[in-house]
Amino acid sequence: MTDLDGWRARVDRRIMRSLGMPLAKLERGLGARVWDDEGNEYLDFLAGIAVNSLGHAHPVFVDAVTTQAARLAHVSNYFMTEPALELAERITRLAGAGDEGRAWFGNSGAEANEAAFKLARLNNSGGARTRVLALVDAFHGRTMGSLALTGKPHMREAFEPLPGGVEHIDATIEALEASVDDGVAALFVEPIQGEAGVVELPDGFLVAARALTHKHGALLVVDEIQTGAGRTGDWFAFQHAGITPDAITVAKGIGGGFPIGGLVTFGHASSLYTKGQHGSTFGGNPLATAVANAVLGEIERAGLVENAALRGRQIRARVEELDSPLVAGARGRGLLIGIGLTEPVAGALVDEAIRAGLIVNAANDSTIRIAPPLIIDDADVDEFAERFTRALDAVAARM
Ligand code: PLP
């Protein structure tokens, strides 16, 4: 039995079966690299699925965690701390939420979407608005409310009945026109469907969604949990479309590895929640919010939003140049990239990539998703191309 087999046997014995077997036993990281317990090095082009914005063990992250932990880690919702208020000011500014912008903080993406779902219920016009729209194939999380918004039947079925009123529509302008009316409380969209395989919305979709929801008094809620914090080459992906939503949800990359999620509201959506209607014990605590401030501050200071746009263009160009019959092309924006495959071999490719010292993810059978840290440079892009080619060649050789 190898060390990894022994590790997997322990996992198999004690960890809930909702999780699969670990690909490796990772022990430490630095920058865009991680190492397992045997000292093998991996180029981390997944970053905890779009989480480690600054890579691993970044001095800004480490300093923020240690300094704030030594000062004040947690209080309660009876107090407001400087890091939490500063994060609300920062994130409403980055989102362009203007004078009316407000923020609420929780601990995860699913929790952020729960807060947004409750916001939708508050936009009910005295009970006249009962419908909530989300998109087919959407992923919004695993809690009951966020699962109700998730448009993937295989994830939902075992847990029904889910909170009611949610309808899943196709991501087309025609479907929007046919569905948005005065009975709709909110429309939820991911600007790029990450879990579905890095699938972009059709041209003009967000503009049409904004116009229709505005006309009918429905909230437009943009789930920026995977796309936010600079990953797509703008602070938030909705900004590429030049629209202003009513709310966005954030998590993942804003904490750079520290758990945090949040709801940011714009305009009249900022006045829907009233005292006592929502809360979370840990949400917005000074430790999590201090870390998020430091992470977002470093993304801003170091020009990492621009770097994400540049490196994304480089990687997509390199993928298009790959001389492999398995690669169909690249899609996505900035550093959220889907590599389409000509055969359903994404799982095998992930395993071969691990052998080649590269961490990527199979978003579905025929899509590899990459979401590297925003700090990557020329050498990392070269190394990715080299290791990914080795993995592709290994899979092709077995076919
Ligand atoms: N929304 C989107 C778009 C996501 O990608 C995810 C996670 O992958 C979630 C929501 C759920 O976030 P969390 O896993 O932090 O609950």
Tab-separated table of C-alpha atoms and ligand atoms in Angstrom:
chain	number	residue	atom	x	y	z
A	1	MET	CA	0.000	0.000	0.000
A	2	THR	CA	1.426	3.435	-0.965
A	3	ASP	CA	1.288	6.373	1.441
A	4	LEU	CA	-1.450	7.865	-0.727
A	5	ASP	CA	-3.466	4.639	-0.551
A	6	GLY	CA	-3.138	4.654	3.237
A	7	TRP	CA	-4.257	8.277	3.337
A	8	ARG	CA	-7.235	7.500	1.131
A	9	ALA	CA	-8.184	4.557	3.348
A	10	ARG	CA	-8.301	6.875	6.381
A	11	VAL	CA	-10.374	9.367	4.404
A	12	ASP	CA	-12.709	6.605	3.258
A	13	ARG	CA	-13.277	5.544	6.860
A	14	ARG	CA	-14.095	8.866	8.502
A	15	ILE	CA	-15.020	11.524	5.977
A	16	MET	CA	-18.650	11.831	4.900
A	17	ARG	CA	-19.291	9.996	1.637
A	18	SER	CA	-20.523	13.198	-0.002
A	19	LEU	CA	-16.878	13.819	-0.960
A	20	GLY	CA	-14.789	11.888	-3.480
A	21	MET	CA	-11.297	10.483	-2.934
A	22	PRO	CA	-8.515	13.108	-2.667
A	23	LEU	CA	-6.206	13.488	-5.671
A	24	ALA	CA	-3.177	13.990	-3.430
A	25	LYS	CA	-2.242	14.775	0.168
A	26	LEU	CA	-1.278	18.434	-0.082
A	27	GLU	CA	0.786	19.874	2.724
A	28	ARG	CA	2.033	23.328	1.851
A	29	GLY	CA	1.942	25.990	-0.824
A	30	LEU	CA	3.836	29.044	-2.017
A	31	GLY	CA	2.695	31.346	-4.797
A	32	ALA	CA	1.132	29.301	-7.590
A	33	ARG	CA	2.666	26.056	-6.337
A	34	VAL	CA	1.693	23.400	-3.792
A	35	TRP	CA	3.562	20.359	-2.499
A	36	ASP	CA	2.336	16.997	-1.288
A	37	ASP	CA	3.656	15.069	1.693
A	38	GLU	CA	6.278	13.330	-0.476
A	39	GLY	CA	7.683	16.636	-1.698
A	40	ASN	CA	6.131	16.444	-5.176
A	41	GLU	CA	5.452	19.915	-6.561
A	42	TYR	CA	2.294	20.895	-8.452
A	43	LEU	CA	1.481	24.027	-10.407
A	44	ASP	CA	-1.889	25.015	-8.943
A	45	PHE	CA	-4.051	26.188	-11.842
A	46	LEU	CA	-7.252	25.693	-9.874
A	47	ALA	CA	-6.487	27.831	-6.779
A	48	GLY	CA	-9.012	26.044	-4.570
A	49	ILE	CA	-11.578	26.601	-7.371
A	50	ALA	CA	-11.114	30.326	-7.901
A	51	VAL	CA	-10.369	31.054	-4.242
A	52	ASN	CA	-6.635	31.645	-3.663
A	53	SER	CA	-6.514	34.966	-5.532
A	54	LEU	CA	-3.029	35.786	-4.228
A	55	GLY	CA	-1.800	32.211	-4.490
A	56	HIS	CA	-0.562	30.368	-1.417
A	57	ALA	CA	1.113	31.818	1.684
A	58	HIS	CA	1.202	35.328	0.215
A	59	PRO	CA	2.836	37.618	2.800
A	60	VAL	CA	-0.119	40.043	2.677
A	61	PHE	CA	-2.553	37.210	3.458
A	62	VAL	CA	-0.352	35.739	6.189
A	63	ASP	CA	0.184	39.131	7.788
A	64	ALA	CA	-3.541	39.983	7.719
A	65	VAL	CA	-4.516	36.659	9.350
A	66	THR	CA	-1.873	36.790	12.055
A	67	THR	CA	-2.142	40.491	12.862
A	68	GLN	CA	-5.942	40.495	13.092
A	69	ALA	CA	-6.054	37.162	14.973
A	70	ALA	CA	-3.723	38.654	17.566
A	71	ARG	CA	-5.907	41.769	17.868
A	72	LEU	CA	-9.592	40.783	17.633
A	73	ALA	CA	-10.925	37.714	15.822
A	74	HIS	CA	-14.623	37.691	16.588
A	75	VAL	CA	-17.231	39.776	18.332
A	76	SER	CA	-20.957	39.506	17.596
A	77	ASN	CA	-23.601	41.252	15.564
A	78	TYR	CA	-24.133	43.618	18.494
A	79	PHE	CA	-20.934	45.407	17.422
A	80	MET	CA	-19.543	46.744	14.171
A	81	THR	CA	-15.788	46.614	13.712
A	82	GLU	CA	-13.510	48.737	11.550
A	83	PRO	CA	-12.475	45.840	9.223
A	84	ALA	CA	-16.133	44.954	8.519
A	85	LEU	CA	-17.146	48.542	7.806
A	86	GLU	CA	-14.039	49.108	5.709
A	87	LEU	CA	-14.833	45.989	3.665
A	88	ALA	CA	-18.405	47.186	3.082
A	89	GLU	CA	-17.050	50.551	1.911
A	90	ARG	CA	-14.420	48.902	-0.290
A	91	ILE	CA	-16.649	46.320	-1.923
A	92	THR	CA	-19.503	48.738	-2.639
A	93	ARG	CA	-16.919	51.057	-4.244
A	94	LEU	CA	-15.361	48.280	-6.351
A	95	ALA	CA	-18.822	47.106	-7.438
A	96	GLY	CA	-19.827	50.674	-8.373
A	97	ALA	CA	-22.817	50.504	-6.043
A	98	GLY	CA	-22.810	54.269	-5.464
A	99	ASP	CA	-24.285	56.189	-2.545
A	100	GLU	CA	-27.030	53.648	-1.893
A	101	GLY	CA	-24.748	50.595	-1.929
A	102	ARG	CA	-24.845	48.330	1.136
A	103	ALA	CA	-23.176	45.061	2.095
A	104	TRP	CA	-23.951	42.086	4.322
A	105	PHE	CA	-21.327	39.454	5.108
A	106	GLY	CA	-21.628	35.720	5.739
A	107	ASN	CA	-19.244	32.807	5.447
A	108	SER	CA	-19.685	31.141	2.059
A	109	GLY	CA	-21.110	31.468	-1.407
A	110	ALA	CA	-24.183	29.406	-0.637
A	111	GLU	CA	-24.894	31.589	2.389
A	112	ALA	CA	-24.528	34.708	0.244
A	113	ASN	CA	-27.110	33.308	-2.170
A	114	GLU	CA	-29.428	32.434	0.724
A	115	ALA	CA	-29.287	36.106	1.713
A	116	ALA	CA	-30.046	37.083	-1.901
A	117	PHE	CA	-32.935	34.594	-2.098
A	118	LYS	CA	-34.453	36.122	1.044
A	119	LEU	CA	-33.922	39.568	-0.522
A	120	ALA	CA	-35.939	38.348	-3.520
A	121	ARG	CA	-38.761	37.257	-1.198
A	122	LEU	CA	-38.770	40.760	0.309
A	123	ASN	CA	-39.294	42.219	-3.172
A	124	ASN	CA	-42.824	40.794	-3.231
A	125	SER	CA	-44.950	43.897	-3.850
A	126	GLY	CA	-47.419	42.906	-1.137
A	127	GLY	CA	-47.535	39.264	-2.225
A	128	ALA	CA	-47.976	39.882	-5.973
A	129	ARG	CA	-44.511	38.642	-6.909
A	130	THR	CA	-44.094	34.965	-6.239
A	131	ARG	CA	-41.801	33.821	-9.048
A	132	VAL	CA	-37.997	33.620	-8.876
A	133	LEU	CA	-36.126	32.908	-12.100
A	134	ALA	CA	-32.740	31.242	-12.464
A	135	LEU	CA	-31.008	29.635	-15.433
A	136	VAL	CA	-30.909	26.042	-16.596
A	137	ASP	CA	-27.533	24.526	-15.581
A	138	ALA	CA	-26.920	27.317	-13.051
A	139	PHE	CA	-24.932	26.532	-9.919
A	140	HIS	CA	-25.639	28.670	-6.855
A	141	GLY	CA	-24.672	26.368	-3.973
A	142	ARG	CA	-25.693	23.342	-1.911
A	143	THR	CA	-27.876	24.693	0.902
A	144	MET	CA	-31.625	24.260	0.440
A	145	GLY	CA	-32.268	27.788	-0.826
A	146	SER	CA	-29.210	27.989	-3.053
A	147	LEU	CA	-29.971	24.458	-4.288
A	148	ALA	CA	-33.473	25.603	-5.207
A	149	LEU	CA	-31.781	28.228	-7.405
A	150	THR	CA	-29.366	25.656	-8.853
A	151	GLY	CA	-30.527	24.395	-12.253
A	152	LYS	CA	-28.987	20.944	-12.145
A	153	PRO	CA	-31.642	18.244	-11.557
A	154	HIS	CA	-29.124	15.571	-10.501
A	155	MET	CA	-27.975	17.753	-7.585
A	156	ARG	CA	-31.506	18.662	-6.506
A	157	GLU	CA	-33.615	15.561	-6.819
A	158	ALA	CA	-32.582	13.738	-3.642
A	159	PHE	CA	-33.336	16.834	-1.546
A	160	GLU	CA	-36.761	17.839	-2.778
A	161	PRO	CA	-39.019	19.472	-1.728
A	162	LEU	CA	-36.895	22.612	-1.983
A	163	PRO	CA	-38.092	26.163	-1.289
A	164	GLY	CA	-40.746	26.887	-3.895
A	165	GLY	CA	-41.381	29.412	-6.608
A	166	VAL	CA	-38.147	28.962	-8.536
A	167	GLU	CA	-38.295	28.389	-12.295
A	168	HIS	CA	-35.281	27.606	-14.475
A	169	ILE	CA	-35.240	29.202	-17.881
A	170	ASP	CA	-32.863	28.800	-20.825
A	171	ALA	CA	-30.032	31.304	-21.080
A	172	THR	CA	-31.494	32.967	-24.153
A	173	ILE	CA	-32.943	36.420	-24.725
A	174	GLU	CA	-36.123	34.768	-26.072
A	175	ALA	CA	-36.575	32.854	-22.812
A	176	LEU	CA	-36.072	36.071	-20.855
A	177	GLU	CA	-38.693	37.858	-22.921
A	178	ALA	CA	-41.137	35.012	-22.457
A	179	SER	CA	-40.593	34.711	-18.692
A	180	VAL	CA	-39.966	38.074	-17.045
A	181	ASP	CA	-43.260	39.698	-16.047
A	182	ASP	CA	-44.763	41.601	-13.110
A	183	GLY	CA	-44.988	38.389	-11.065
A	184	VAL	CA	-41.206	37.951	-10.957
A	185	ALA	CA	-39.432	38.938	-7.733
A	186	ALA	CA	-35.892	38.305	-8.977
A	187	LEU	CA	-33.771	36.839	-11.735
A	188	PHE	CA	-30.521	35.114	-10.683
A	189	VAL	CA	-27.671	34.778	-13.174
A	190	GLU	CA	-24.034	33.754	-13.181
A	191	PRO	CA	-22.272	36.022	-15.694
A	192	ILE	CA	-20.201	32.991	-16.703
A	193	GLN	CA	-21.528	29.582	-15.662
A	194	GLY	CA	-18.426	28.184	-13.984
A	195	GLU	CA	-19.640	24.835	-12.703
A	196	ALA	CA	-21.517	24.184	-15.953
A	197	GLY	CA	-18.155	24.232	-17.768
A	198	VAL	CA	-17.228	27.922	-18.051
A	199	VAL	CA	-20.174	28.724	-20.299
A	200	GLU	CA	-20.621	32.371	-21.246
A	201	LEU	CA	-24.008	34.044	-21.565
A	202	PRO	CA	-25.114	34.923	-25.103
A	203	ASP	CA	-24.183	38.407	-26.360
A	204	GLY	CA	-26.581	41.025	-25.053
A	205	PHE	CA	-28.095	38.696	-22.429
A	206	LEU	CA	-27.228	40.777	-19.357
A	207	VAL	CA	-28.317	44.009	-21.060
A	208	ALA	CA	-31.654	42.423	-21.992
A	209	ALA	CA	-32.008	40.941	-18.493
A	210	ARG	CA	-31.394	44.358	-16.971
A	211	ALA	CA	-33.921	46.073	-19.238
A	212	LEU	CA	-36.643	43.476	-18.636
A	213	THR	CA	-36.185	43.166	-14.881
A	214	HIS	CA	-36.134	46.948	-14.595
A	215	LYS	CA	-39.323	47.270	-16.632
A	216	HIS	CA	-41.155	44.697	-14.502
A	217	GLY	CA	-39.775	45.630	-11.079
A	218	ALA	CA	-37.850	42.370	-10.596
A	219	LEU	CA	-34.423	42.316	-8.973
A	220	LEU	CA	-31.462	41.356	-11.137
A	221	VAL	CA	-29.122	39.360	-8.890
A	222	VAL	CA	-25.715	38.521	-10.356
A	223	ASP	CA	-23.858	35.641	-8.720
A	224	GLU	CA	-20.216	36.795	-8.786
A	225	ILE	CA	-19.015	34.102	-6.412
A	226	GLN	CA	-16.744	32.442	-8.973
A	227	THR	CA	-16.273	35.375	-11.358
A	228	GLY	CA	-15.680	38.208	-8.854
A	229	ALA	CA	-12.617	39.708	-7.169
A	230	GLY	CA	-10.889	40.516	-10.460
A	231	ARG	CA	-10.809	37.014	-11.904
A	232	THR	CA	-12.367	37.820	-15.282
A	233	GLY	CA	-10.268	40.949	-15.903
A	234	ASP	CA	-12.707	43.380	-14.319
A	235	TRP	CA	-13.560	43.571	-10.624
A	236	PHE	CA	-16.865	41.857	-11.281
A	237	ALA	CA	-17.920	40.144	-14.510
A	238	PHE	CA	-21.177	42.112	-14.832
A	239	GLN	CA	-19.017	45.205	-15.374
A	240	HIS	CA	-17.942	43.905	-18.809
A	241	ALA	CA	-21.594	44.247	-19.871
A	242	GLY	CA	-21.880	47.872	-18.668
A	243	ILE	CA	-25.013	47.199	-16.601
A	244	THR	CA	-25.918	47.941	-12.975
A	245	PRO	CA	-27.565	45.003	-11.173
A	246	ASP	CA	-29.707	45.259	-8.033
A	247	ALA	CA	-27.508	42.868	-6.099
A	248	ILE	CA	-24.415	40.720	-6.441
A	249	THR	CA	-23.278	37.808	-4.336
A	250	VAL	CA	-19.589	37.299	-3.596
A	251	ALA	CA	-17.380	34.731	-1.834
A	252	LYS	CA	-14.403	32.564	-2.927
A	253	GLY	CA	-11.726	34.962	-4.246
A	254	ILE	CA	-12.524	37.925	-1.999
A	255	GLY	CA	-11.142	36.038	1.006
A	256	GLY	CA	-8.183	34.525	-0.858
A	257	GLY	CA	-8.581	31.328	1.185
A	258	PHE	CA	-10.275	32.670	4.300
A	259	PRO	CA	-13.996	31.764	4.394
A	260	ILE	CA	-16.224	34.744	3.678
A	261	GLY	CA	-19.239	35.497	1.508
A	262	GLY	CA	-21.410	38.521	1.044
A	263	LEU	CA	-24.365	40.242	-0.523
A	264	VAL	CA	-23.916	43.691	-2.057
A	265	THR	CA	-27.033	45.677	-2.913
A	266	PHE	CA	-27.570	48.637	-5.209
A	267	GLY	CA	-30.291	51.312	-5.294
A	268	HIS	CA	-33.697	50.461	-3.835
A	269	ALA	CA	-32.623	46.851	-3.128
A	270	SER	CA	-30.506	48.311	-0.319
A	271	SER	CA	-33.613	49.246	1.651
A	272	LEU	CA	-35.456	45.909	1.486
A	273	TYR	CA	-33.934	44.237	4.552
A	274	THR	CA	-34.986	45.674	7.894
A	275	LYS	CA	-33.602	45.102	11.383
A	276	GLY	CA	-33.641	41.491	12.554
A	277	GLN	CA	-34.492	39.914	9.195
A	278	HIS	CA	-31.103	38.338	8.561
A	279	GLY	CA	-27.894	37.497	10.363
A	280	SER	CA	-25.106	35.011	10.983
A	281	THR	CA	-22.982	34.454	14.081
A	282	PHE	CA	-19.651	34.416	12.263
A	283	GLY	CA	-20.661	36.598	9.329
A	284	GLY	CA	-18.611	39.778	8.980
A	285	ASN	CA	-16.319	39.027	11.877
A	286	PRO	CA	-13.195	41.194	12.091
A	287	LEU	CA	-10.834	38.338	11.197
A	288	ALA	CA	-12.530	37.372	7.929
A	289	THR	CA	-13.181	40.955	6.898
A	290	ALA	CA	-9.638	42.111	7.700
A	291	VAL	CA	-8.285	39.333	5.487
A	292	ALA	CA	-10.688	40.191	2.649
A	293	ASN	CA	-9.663	43.865	2.903
A	294	ALA	CA	-6.017	42.876	2.666
A	295	VAL	CA	-6.630	40.519	-0.283
A	296	LEU	CA	-8.709	43.035	-2.248
A	297	GLY	CA	-6.249	45.806	-1.350
A	298	GLU	CA	-3.358	43.758	-2.715
A	299	ILE	CA	-5.274	42.864	-5.895
A	300	GLU	CA	-5.773	46.607	-6.404
A	301	ARG	CA	-2.221	47.655	-5.453
A	302	ALA	CA	-0.475	45.041	-7.569
A	303	GLY	CA	-2.678	45.497	-10.654
A	304	LEU	CA	-3.880	41.885	-10.513
A	305	VAL	CA	-7.177	42.601	-12.282
A	306	GLU	CA	-5.172	43.721	-15.308
A	307	ASN	CA	-2.840	40.749	-14.859
A	308	ALA	CA	-5.843	38.390	-14.916
A	309	ALA	CA	-6.957	39.878	-18.246
A	310	LEU	CA	-3.444	39.634	-19.738
A	311	ARG	CA	-2.645	36.115	-18.513
A	312	GLY	CA	-6.082	34.924	-19.569
A	313	ARG	CA	-5.455	36.108	-23.127
A	314	GLN	CA	-2.032	34.432	-23.101
A	315	ILE	CA	-3.377	31.120	-21.813
A	316	ARG	CA	-6.287	31.009	-24.256
A	317	ALA	CA	-3.877	31.717	-27.131
A	318	ARG	CA	-1.541	28.956	-25.921
A	319	VAL	CA	-4.428	26.505	-25.649
A	320	GLU	CA	-5.557	27.334	-29.198
A	321	GLU	CA	-1.988	26.605	-30.384
A	322	LEU	CA	-1.786	23.190	-28.703
A	323	ASP	CA	-1.196	20.465	-31.220
A	324	SER	CA	-3.490	17.853	-29.681
A	325	PRO	CA	-6.466	16.109	-31.273
A	326	LEU	CA	-8.125	16.197	-27.836
A	327	VAL	CA	-8.386	19.997	-27.604
A	328	ALA	CA	-11.391	21.656	-29.214
A	329	GLY	CA	-10.697	25.224	-28.029
A	330	ALA	CA	-10.762	27.637	-25.106
A	331	ARG	CA	-13.551	29.804	-23.723
A	332	GLY	CA	-14.094	32.070	-20.739
A	333	ARG	CA	-12.691	35.405	-19.686
A	334	GLY	CA	-9.578	36.458	-17.797
A	335	LEU	CA	-8.441	33.654	-15.521
A	336	LEU	CA	-11.659	31.643	-15.608
A	337	ILE	CA	-11.080	29.407	-18.601
A	338	GLY	CA	-12.805	26.333	-19.964
A	339	ILE	CA	-10.842	24.089	-22.292
A	340	GLY	CA	-13.235	22.158	-24.504
A	341	LEU	CA	-12.259	18.577	-25.317
A	342	THR	CA	-13.155	16.554	-28.410
A	343	GLU	CA	-13.652	13.397	-26.277
A	344	PRO	CA	-15.197	12.861	-22.801
A	345	VAL	CA	-11.784	12.365	-21.162
A	346	ALA	CA	-11.672	15.253	-18.676
A	347	GLY	CA	-11.434	12.913	-15.665
A	348	ALA	CA	-8.487	10.989	-17.129
A	349	LEU	CA	-6.845	14.275	-18.078
A	350	VAL	CA	-7.087	15.591	-14.516
A	351	ASP	CA	-5.338	12.408	-13.282
A	352	GLU	CA	-2.590	12.673	-15.907
A	353	ALA	CA	-2.177	16.373	-15.136
A	354	ILE	CA	-1.579	15.476	-11.481
A	355	ARG	CA	1.109	13.022	-12.640
A	356	ALA	CA	2.615	15.823	-14.748
A	357	GLY	CA	2.596	18.173	-11.725
A	358	LEU	CA	-0.415	20.287	-12.646
A	359	ILE	CA	-3.726	20.852	-10.853
A	360	VAL	CA	-6.734	21.474	-13.098
A	361	ASN	CA	-10.374	20.470	-12.813
A	362	ALA	CA	-12.952	18.536	-14.838
A	363	ALA	CA	-16.005	20.829	-14.881
A	364	ASN	CA	-17.746	18.109	-16.879
A	365	ASP	CA	-16.725	15.106	-19.007
A	366	SER	CA	-15.530	17.219	-21.903
A	367	THR	CA	-14.363	20.435	-20.209
A	368	ILE	CA	-11.230	21.197	-18.238
A	369	ARG	CA	-11.630	24.275	-16.062
A	370	ILE	CA	-8.669	26.343	-14.980
A	371	ALA	CA	-8.828	29.184	-12.471
A	372	PRO	CA	-5.234	29.954	-11.440
A	373	PRO	CA	-4.204	32.540	-8.840
A	374	LEU	CA	-4.269	36.115	-10.191
A	375	ILE	CA	-0.511	36.452	-9.517
A	376	ILE	CA	0.720	34.119	-12.271
A	377	ASP	CA	3.500	35.297	-14.609
A	378	ASP	CA	5.077	34.359	-17.969
A	379	ALA	CA	7.004	31.420	-16.506
A	380	ASP	CA	3.817	29.957	-14.970
A	381	VAL	CA	1.993	30.207	-18.296
A	382	ASP	CA	4.899	28.426	-20.053
A	383	GLU	CA	4.980	25.739	-17.404
A	384	PHE	CA	1.229	25.228	-17.627
A	385	ALA	CA	1.458	24.747	-21.404
A	386	GLU	CA	4.302	22.264	-21.003
A	387	ARG	CA	2.692	20.183	-18.235
A	388	PHE	CA	-0.765	20.250	-19.816
A	389	THR	CA	0.738	19.044	-23.115
A	390	ARG	CA	2.351	16.130	-21.280
A	391	ALA	CA	-1.003	15.212	-19.733
A	392	LEU	CA	-2.783	15.456	-23.092
A	393	ASP	CA	-0.147	13.276	-24.743
A	394	ALA	CA	-0.454	10.654	-21.995
A	395	VAL	CA	-4.237	10.458	-22.405
A	396	ALA	CA	-4.002	10.422	-26.222
A	397	ALA	CA	-1.450	7.579	-26.066
A	398	ARG	CA	-3.963	5.405	-24.176
A	399	MET	CA	-6.772	5.900	-26.692
B	1	PLP	N1	-22.273	30.257	-6.785
B	1	PLP	C1	-21.314	29.968	-7.682
B	1	PLP	C2	-21.356	30.622	-9.028
B	1	PLP	C3	-20.305	29.073	-7.365
B	1	PLP	O1	-19.348	28.791	-8.263
B	1	PLP	C4	-20.285	28.483	-6.078
B	1	PLP	C5	-19.268	27.484	-5.718
B	1	PLP	O2	-18.641	26.871	-6.546
B	1	PLP	C6	-21.307	28.809	-5.185
B	1	PLP	C7	-22.267	29.699	-5.565
B	1	PLP	C8	-21.344	28.191	-3.808
B	1	PLP	O3	-20.313	28.702	-3.049
B	1	PLP	P1	-19.847	27.927	-1.711
B	1	PLP	O4	-19.265	26.633	-2.167
B	1	PLP	O5	-18.851	28.853	-1.084
B	1	PLP	O6	-21.058	27.734	-0.876
